[in-house]
mmCIF file of the C-alpha atoms, coordinates in Angstrom:
data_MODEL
# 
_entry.id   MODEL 
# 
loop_
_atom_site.group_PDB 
_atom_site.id 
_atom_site.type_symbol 
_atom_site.label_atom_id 
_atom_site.label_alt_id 
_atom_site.label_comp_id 
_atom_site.label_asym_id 
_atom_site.label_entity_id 
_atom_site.label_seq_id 
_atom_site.pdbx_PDB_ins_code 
_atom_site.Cartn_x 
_atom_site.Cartn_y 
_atom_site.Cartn_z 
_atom_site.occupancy 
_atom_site.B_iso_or_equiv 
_atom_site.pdbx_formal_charge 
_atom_site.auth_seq_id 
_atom_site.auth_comp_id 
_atom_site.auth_asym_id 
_atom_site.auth_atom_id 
_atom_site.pdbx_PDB_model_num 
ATOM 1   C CA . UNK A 1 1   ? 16.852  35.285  -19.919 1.00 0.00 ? 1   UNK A CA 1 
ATOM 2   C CA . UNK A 1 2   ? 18.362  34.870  -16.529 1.00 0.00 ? 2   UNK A CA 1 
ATOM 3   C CA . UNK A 1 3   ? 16.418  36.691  -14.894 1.00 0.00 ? 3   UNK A CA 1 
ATOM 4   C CA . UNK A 1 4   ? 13.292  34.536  -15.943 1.00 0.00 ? 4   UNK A CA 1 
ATOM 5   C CA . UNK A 1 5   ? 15.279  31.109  -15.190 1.00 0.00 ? 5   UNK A CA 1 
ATOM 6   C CA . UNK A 1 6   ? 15.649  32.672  -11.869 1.00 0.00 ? 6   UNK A CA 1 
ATOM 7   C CA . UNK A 1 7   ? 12.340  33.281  -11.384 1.00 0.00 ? 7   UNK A CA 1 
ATOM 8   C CA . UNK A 1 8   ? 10.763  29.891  -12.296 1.00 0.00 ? 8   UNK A CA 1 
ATOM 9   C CA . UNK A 1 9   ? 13.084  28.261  -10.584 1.00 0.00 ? 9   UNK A CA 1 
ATOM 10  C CA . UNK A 1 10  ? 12.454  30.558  -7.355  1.00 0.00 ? 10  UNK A CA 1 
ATOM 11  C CA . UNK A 1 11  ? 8.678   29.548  -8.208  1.00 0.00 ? 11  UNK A CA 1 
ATOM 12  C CA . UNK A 1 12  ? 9.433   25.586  -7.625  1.00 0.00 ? 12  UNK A CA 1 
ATOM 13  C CA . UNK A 1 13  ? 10.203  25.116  -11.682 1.00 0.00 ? 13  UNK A CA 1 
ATOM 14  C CA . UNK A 1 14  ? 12.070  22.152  -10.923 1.00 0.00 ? 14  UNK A CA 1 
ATOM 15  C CA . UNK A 1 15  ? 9.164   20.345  -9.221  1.00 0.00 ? 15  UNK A CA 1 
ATOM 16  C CA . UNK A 1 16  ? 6.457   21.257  -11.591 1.00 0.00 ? 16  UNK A CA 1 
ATOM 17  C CA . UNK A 1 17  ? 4.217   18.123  -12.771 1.00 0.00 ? 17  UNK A CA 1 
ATOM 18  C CA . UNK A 1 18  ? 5.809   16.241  -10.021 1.00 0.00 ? 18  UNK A CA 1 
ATOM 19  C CA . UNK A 1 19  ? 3.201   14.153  -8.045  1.00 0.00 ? 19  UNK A CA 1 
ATOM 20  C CA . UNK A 1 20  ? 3.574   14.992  -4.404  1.00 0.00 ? 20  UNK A CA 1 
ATOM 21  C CA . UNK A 1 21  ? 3.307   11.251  -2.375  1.00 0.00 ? 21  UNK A CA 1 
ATOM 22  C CA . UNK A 1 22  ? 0.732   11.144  -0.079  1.00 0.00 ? 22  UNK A CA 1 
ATOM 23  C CA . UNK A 1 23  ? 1.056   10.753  3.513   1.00 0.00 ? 23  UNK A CA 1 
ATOM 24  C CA . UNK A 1 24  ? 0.749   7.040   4.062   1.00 0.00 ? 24  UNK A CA 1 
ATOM 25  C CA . UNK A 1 25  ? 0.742   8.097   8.348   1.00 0.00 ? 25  UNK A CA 1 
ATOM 26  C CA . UNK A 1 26  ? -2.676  10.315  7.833   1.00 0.00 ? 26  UNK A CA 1 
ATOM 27  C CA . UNK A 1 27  ? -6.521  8.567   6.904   1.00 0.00 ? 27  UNK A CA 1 
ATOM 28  C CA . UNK A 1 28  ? -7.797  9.537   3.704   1.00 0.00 ? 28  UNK A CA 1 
ATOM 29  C CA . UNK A 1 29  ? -11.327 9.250   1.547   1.00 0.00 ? 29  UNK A CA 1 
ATOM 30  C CA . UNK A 1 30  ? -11.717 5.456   1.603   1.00 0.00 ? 30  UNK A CA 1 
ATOM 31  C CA . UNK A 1 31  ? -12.335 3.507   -1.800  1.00 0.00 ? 31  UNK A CA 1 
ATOM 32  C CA . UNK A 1 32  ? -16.003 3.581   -2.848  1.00 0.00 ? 32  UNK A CA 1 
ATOM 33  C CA . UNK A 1 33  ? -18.447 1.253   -3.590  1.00 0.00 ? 33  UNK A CA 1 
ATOM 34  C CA . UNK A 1 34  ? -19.638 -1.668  -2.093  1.00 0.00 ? 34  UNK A CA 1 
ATOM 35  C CA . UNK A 1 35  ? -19.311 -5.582  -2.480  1.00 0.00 ? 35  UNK A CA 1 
ATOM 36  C CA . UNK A 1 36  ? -16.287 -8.081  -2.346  1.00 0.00 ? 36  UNK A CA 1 
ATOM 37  C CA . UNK A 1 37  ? -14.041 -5.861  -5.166  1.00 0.00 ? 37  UNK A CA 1 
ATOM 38  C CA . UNK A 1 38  ? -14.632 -2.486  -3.574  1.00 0.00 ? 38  UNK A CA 1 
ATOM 39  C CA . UNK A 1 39  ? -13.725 -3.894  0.024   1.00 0.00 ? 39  UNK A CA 1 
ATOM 40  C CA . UNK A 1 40  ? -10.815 -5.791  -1.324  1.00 0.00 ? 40  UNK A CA 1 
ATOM 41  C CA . UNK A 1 41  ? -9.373  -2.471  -2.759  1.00 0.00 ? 41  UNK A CA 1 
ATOM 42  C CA . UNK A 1 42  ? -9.867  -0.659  0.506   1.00 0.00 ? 42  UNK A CA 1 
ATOM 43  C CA . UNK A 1 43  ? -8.300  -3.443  2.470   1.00 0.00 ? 43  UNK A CA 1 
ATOM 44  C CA . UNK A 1 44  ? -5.240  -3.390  -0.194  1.00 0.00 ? 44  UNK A CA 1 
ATOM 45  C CA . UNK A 1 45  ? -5.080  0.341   0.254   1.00 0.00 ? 45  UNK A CA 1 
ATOM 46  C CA . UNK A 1 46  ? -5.362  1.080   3.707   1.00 0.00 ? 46  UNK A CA 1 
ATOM 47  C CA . UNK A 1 47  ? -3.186  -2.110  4.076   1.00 0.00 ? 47  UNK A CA 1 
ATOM 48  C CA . UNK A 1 48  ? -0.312  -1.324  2.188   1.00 0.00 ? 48  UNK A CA 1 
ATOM 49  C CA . UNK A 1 49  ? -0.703  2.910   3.994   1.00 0.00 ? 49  UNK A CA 1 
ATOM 50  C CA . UNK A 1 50  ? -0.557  0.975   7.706   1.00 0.00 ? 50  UNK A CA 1 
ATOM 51  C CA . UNK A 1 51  ? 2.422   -0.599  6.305   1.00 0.00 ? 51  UNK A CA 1 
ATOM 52  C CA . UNK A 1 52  ? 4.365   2.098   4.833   1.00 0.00 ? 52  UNK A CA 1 
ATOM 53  C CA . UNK A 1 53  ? 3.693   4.455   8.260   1.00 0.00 ? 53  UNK A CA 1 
ATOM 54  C CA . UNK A 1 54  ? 5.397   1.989   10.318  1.00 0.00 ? 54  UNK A CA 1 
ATOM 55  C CA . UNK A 1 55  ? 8.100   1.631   7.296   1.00 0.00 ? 55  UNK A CA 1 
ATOM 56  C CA . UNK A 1 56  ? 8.440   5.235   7.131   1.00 0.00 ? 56  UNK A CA 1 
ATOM 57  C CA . UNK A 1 57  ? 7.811   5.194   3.588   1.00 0.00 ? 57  UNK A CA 1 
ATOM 58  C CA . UNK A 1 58  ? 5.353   6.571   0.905   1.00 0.00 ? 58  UNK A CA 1 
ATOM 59  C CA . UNK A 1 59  ? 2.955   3.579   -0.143  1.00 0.00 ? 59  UNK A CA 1 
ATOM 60  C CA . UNK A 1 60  ? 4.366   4.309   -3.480  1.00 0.00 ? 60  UNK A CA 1 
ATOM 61  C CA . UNK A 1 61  ? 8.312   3.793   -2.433  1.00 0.00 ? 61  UNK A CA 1 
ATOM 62  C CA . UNK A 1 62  ? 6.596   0.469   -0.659  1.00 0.00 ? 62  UNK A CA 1 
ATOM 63  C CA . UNK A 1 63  ? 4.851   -0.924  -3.781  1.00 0.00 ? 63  UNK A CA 1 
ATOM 64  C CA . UNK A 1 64  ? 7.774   -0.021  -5.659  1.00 0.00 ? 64  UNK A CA 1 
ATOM 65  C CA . UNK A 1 65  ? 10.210  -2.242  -3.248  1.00 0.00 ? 65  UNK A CA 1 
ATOM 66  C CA . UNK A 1 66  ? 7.710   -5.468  -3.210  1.00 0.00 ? 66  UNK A CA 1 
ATOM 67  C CA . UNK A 1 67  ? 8.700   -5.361  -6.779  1.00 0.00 ? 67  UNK A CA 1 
ATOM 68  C CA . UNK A 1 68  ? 12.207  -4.929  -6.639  1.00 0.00 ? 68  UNK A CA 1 
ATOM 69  C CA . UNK A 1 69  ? 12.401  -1.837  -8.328  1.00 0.00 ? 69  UNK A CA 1 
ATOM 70  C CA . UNK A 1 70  ? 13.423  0.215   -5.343  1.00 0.00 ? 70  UNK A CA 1 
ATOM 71  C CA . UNK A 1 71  ? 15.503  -0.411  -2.292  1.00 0.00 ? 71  UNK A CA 1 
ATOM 72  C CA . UNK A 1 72  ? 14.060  0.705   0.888   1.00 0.00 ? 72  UNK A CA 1 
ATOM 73  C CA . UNK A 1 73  ? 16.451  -0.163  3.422   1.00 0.00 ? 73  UNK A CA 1 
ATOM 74  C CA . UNK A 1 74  ? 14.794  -2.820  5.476   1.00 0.00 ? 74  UNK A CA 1 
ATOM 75  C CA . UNK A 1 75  ? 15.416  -6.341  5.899   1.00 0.00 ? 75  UNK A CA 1 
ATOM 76  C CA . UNK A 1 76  ? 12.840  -7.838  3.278   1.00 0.00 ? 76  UNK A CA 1 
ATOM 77  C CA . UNK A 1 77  ? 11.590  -9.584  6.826   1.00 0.00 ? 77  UNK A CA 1 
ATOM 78  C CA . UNK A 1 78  ? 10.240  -6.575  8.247   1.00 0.00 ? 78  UNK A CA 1 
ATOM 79  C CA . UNK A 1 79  ? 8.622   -5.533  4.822   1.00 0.00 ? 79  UNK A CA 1 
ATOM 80  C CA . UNK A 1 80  ? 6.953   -8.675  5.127   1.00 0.00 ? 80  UNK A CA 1 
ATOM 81  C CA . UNK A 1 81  ? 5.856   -8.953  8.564   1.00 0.00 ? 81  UNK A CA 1 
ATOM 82  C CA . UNK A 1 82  ? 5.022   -5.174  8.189   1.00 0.00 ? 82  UNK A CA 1 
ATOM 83  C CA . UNK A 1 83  ? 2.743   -5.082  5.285   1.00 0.00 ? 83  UNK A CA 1 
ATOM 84  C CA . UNK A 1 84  ? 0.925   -8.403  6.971   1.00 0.00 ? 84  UNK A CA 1 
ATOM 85  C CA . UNK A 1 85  ? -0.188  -6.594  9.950   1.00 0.00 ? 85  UNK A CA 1 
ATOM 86  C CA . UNK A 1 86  ? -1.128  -3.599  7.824   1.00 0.00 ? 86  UNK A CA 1 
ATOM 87  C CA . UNK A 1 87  ? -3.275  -6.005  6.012   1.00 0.00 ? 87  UNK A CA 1 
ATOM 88  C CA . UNK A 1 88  ? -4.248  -8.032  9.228   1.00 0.00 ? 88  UNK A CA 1 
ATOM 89  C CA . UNK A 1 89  ? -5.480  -4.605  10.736  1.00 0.00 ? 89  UNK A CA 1 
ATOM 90  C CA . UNK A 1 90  ? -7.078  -3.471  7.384   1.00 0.00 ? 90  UNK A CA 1 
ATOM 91  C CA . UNK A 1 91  ? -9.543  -6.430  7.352   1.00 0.00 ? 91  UNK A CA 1 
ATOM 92  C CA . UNK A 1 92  ? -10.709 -5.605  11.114  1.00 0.00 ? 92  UNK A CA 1 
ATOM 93  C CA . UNK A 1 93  ? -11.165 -1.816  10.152  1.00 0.00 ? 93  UNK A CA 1 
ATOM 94  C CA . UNK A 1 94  ? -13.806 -3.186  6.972   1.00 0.00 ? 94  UNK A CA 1 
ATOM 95  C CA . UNK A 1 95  ? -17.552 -4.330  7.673   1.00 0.00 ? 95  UNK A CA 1 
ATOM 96  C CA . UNK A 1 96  ? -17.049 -7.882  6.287   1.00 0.00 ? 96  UNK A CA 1 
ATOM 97  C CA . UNK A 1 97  ? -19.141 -11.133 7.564   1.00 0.00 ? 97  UNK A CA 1 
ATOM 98  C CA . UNK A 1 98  ? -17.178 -13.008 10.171  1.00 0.00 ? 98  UNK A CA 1 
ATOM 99  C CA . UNK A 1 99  ? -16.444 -16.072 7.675   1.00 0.00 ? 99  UNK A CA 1 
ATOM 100 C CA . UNK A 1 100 ? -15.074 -13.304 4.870   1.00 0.00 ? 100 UNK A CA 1 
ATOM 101 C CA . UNK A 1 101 ? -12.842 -11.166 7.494   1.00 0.00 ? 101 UNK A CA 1 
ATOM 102 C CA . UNK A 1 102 ? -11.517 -14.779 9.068   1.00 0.00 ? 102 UNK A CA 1 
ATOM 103 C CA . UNK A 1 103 ? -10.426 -16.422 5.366   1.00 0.00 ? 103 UNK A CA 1 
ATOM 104 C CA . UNK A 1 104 ? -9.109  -13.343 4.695   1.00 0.00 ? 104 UNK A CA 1 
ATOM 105 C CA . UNK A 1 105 ? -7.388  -12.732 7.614   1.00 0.00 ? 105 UNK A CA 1 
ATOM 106 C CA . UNK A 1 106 ? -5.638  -16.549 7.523   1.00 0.00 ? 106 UNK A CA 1 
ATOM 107 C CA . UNK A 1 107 ? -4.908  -15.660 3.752   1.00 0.00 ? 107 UNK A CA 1 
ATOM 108 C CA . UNK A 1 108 ? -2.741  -12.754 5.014   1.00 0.00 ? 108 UNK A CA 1 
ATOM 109 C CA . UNK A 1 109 ? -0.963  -13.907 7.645   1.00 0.00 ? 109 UNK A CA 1 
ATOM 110 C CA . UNK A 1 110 ? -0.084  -17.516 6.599   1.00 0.00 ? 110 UNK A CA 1 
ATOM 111 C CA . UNK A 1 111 ? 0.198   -17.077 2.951   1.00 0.00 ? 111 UNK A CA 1 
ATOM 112 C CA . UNK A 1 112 ? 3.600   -17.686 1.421   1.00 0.00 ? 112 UNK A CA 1 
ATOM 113 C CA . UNK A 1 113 ? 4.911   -13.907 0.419   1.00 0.00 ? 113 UNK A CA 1 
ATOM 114 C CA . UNK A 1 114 ? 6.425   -15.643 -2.662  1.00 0.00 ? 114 UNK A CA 1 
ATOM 115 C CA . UNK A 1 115 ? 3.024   -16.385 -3.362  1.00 0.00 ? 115 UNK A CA 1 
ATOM 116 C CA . UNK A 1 116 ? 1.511   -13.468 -2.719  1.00 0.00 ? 116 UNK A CA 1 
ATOM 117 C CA . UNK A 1 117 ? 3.885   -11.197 -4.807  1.00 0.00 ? 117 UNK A CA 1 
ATOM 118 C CA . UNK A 1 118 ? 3.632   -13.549 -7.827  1.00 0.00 ? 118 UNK A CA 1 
ATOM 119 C CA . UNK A 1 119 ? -0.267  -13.350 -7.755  1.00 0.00 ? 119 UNK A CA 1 
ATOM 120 C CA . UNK A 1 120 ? 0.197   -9.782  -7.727  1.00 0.00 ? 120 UNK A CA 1 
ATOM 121 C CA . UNK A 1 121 ? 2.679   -9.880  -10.515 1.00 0.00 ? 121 UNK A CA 1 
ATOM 122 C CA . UNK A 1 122 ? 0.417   -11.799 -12.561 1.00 0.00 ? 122 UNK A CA 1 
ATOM 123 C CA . UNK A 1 123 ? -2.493  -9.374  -11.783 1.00 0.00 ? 123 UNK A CA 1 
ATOM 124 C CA . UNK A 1 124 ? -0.697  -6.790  -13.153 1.00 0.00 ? 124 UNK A CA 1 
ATOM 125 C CA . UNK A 1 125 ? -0.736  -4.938  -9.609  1.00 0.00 ? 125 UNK A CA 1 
ATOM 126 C CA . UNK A 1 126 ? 2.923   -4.608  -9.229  1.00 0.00 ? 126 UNK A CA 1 
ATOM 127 C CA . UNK A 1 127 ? 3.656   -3.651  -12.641 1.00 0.00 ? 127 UNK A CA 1 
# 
């Protein structure tokens, strides 16, 4: 019996069915589809990975602190200022029509954060 604790555990047994967090740092698939919902989820996406790259963090340990569930050892400033460029620089990456990419862009960087976070409460994005 020993023996075969030994070897699971050798074999990663204490990891097993644990998701792995994905590099926020490296590009991945983009969201598909097209129109305002699919380009608002790849803007969110790629948003919140820019962010957590220059945080350091996996975009899941980011979401996670925007909600208070998780500390991540930044001033709350940073986060901010942080996940607004990531958004800022999300919007110029998309193909949106310059009246779209510059309400959008305003939205992110002059919205209250207060704001933001309770619309995403509300949403059910945040949990």
């Amino acid at each position: 019996a020993a023996l075969l604790v030994a070897v699971e555990l050798g074999m990663g047994g204490l990891s097993y069915g644990a998701l792995a967090s994905r590099d926020p740092c490296a590009r991945h698939e983009p969201f598909p589809g097209s129109g305002l919902d699919a380009a608002a989820q790849r803007v969110g996406l790629r948003g919140l990975d820019i962010a957590a790259c220059r945080l350091g963090v996996s975009r899941e340990s980011l979401l996670l602190g925007l909600a208070g569930r998780e500390g991540l050892g930044v001033p709350p400033d940073q986060v901010e200022q942080d996940v607004r460029e990531g958004l800022a620089s999300a919007i110029g990456e998309e193909d949106l029509d310059p009246v779209s990419e510059f309400a959008l862009r305003q939205l992110v960087l002059h919205a209250p954060a207060d704001w933001a976070l309770a619309l995403a409460q509300r949403l059910g994005l945040l949990g």
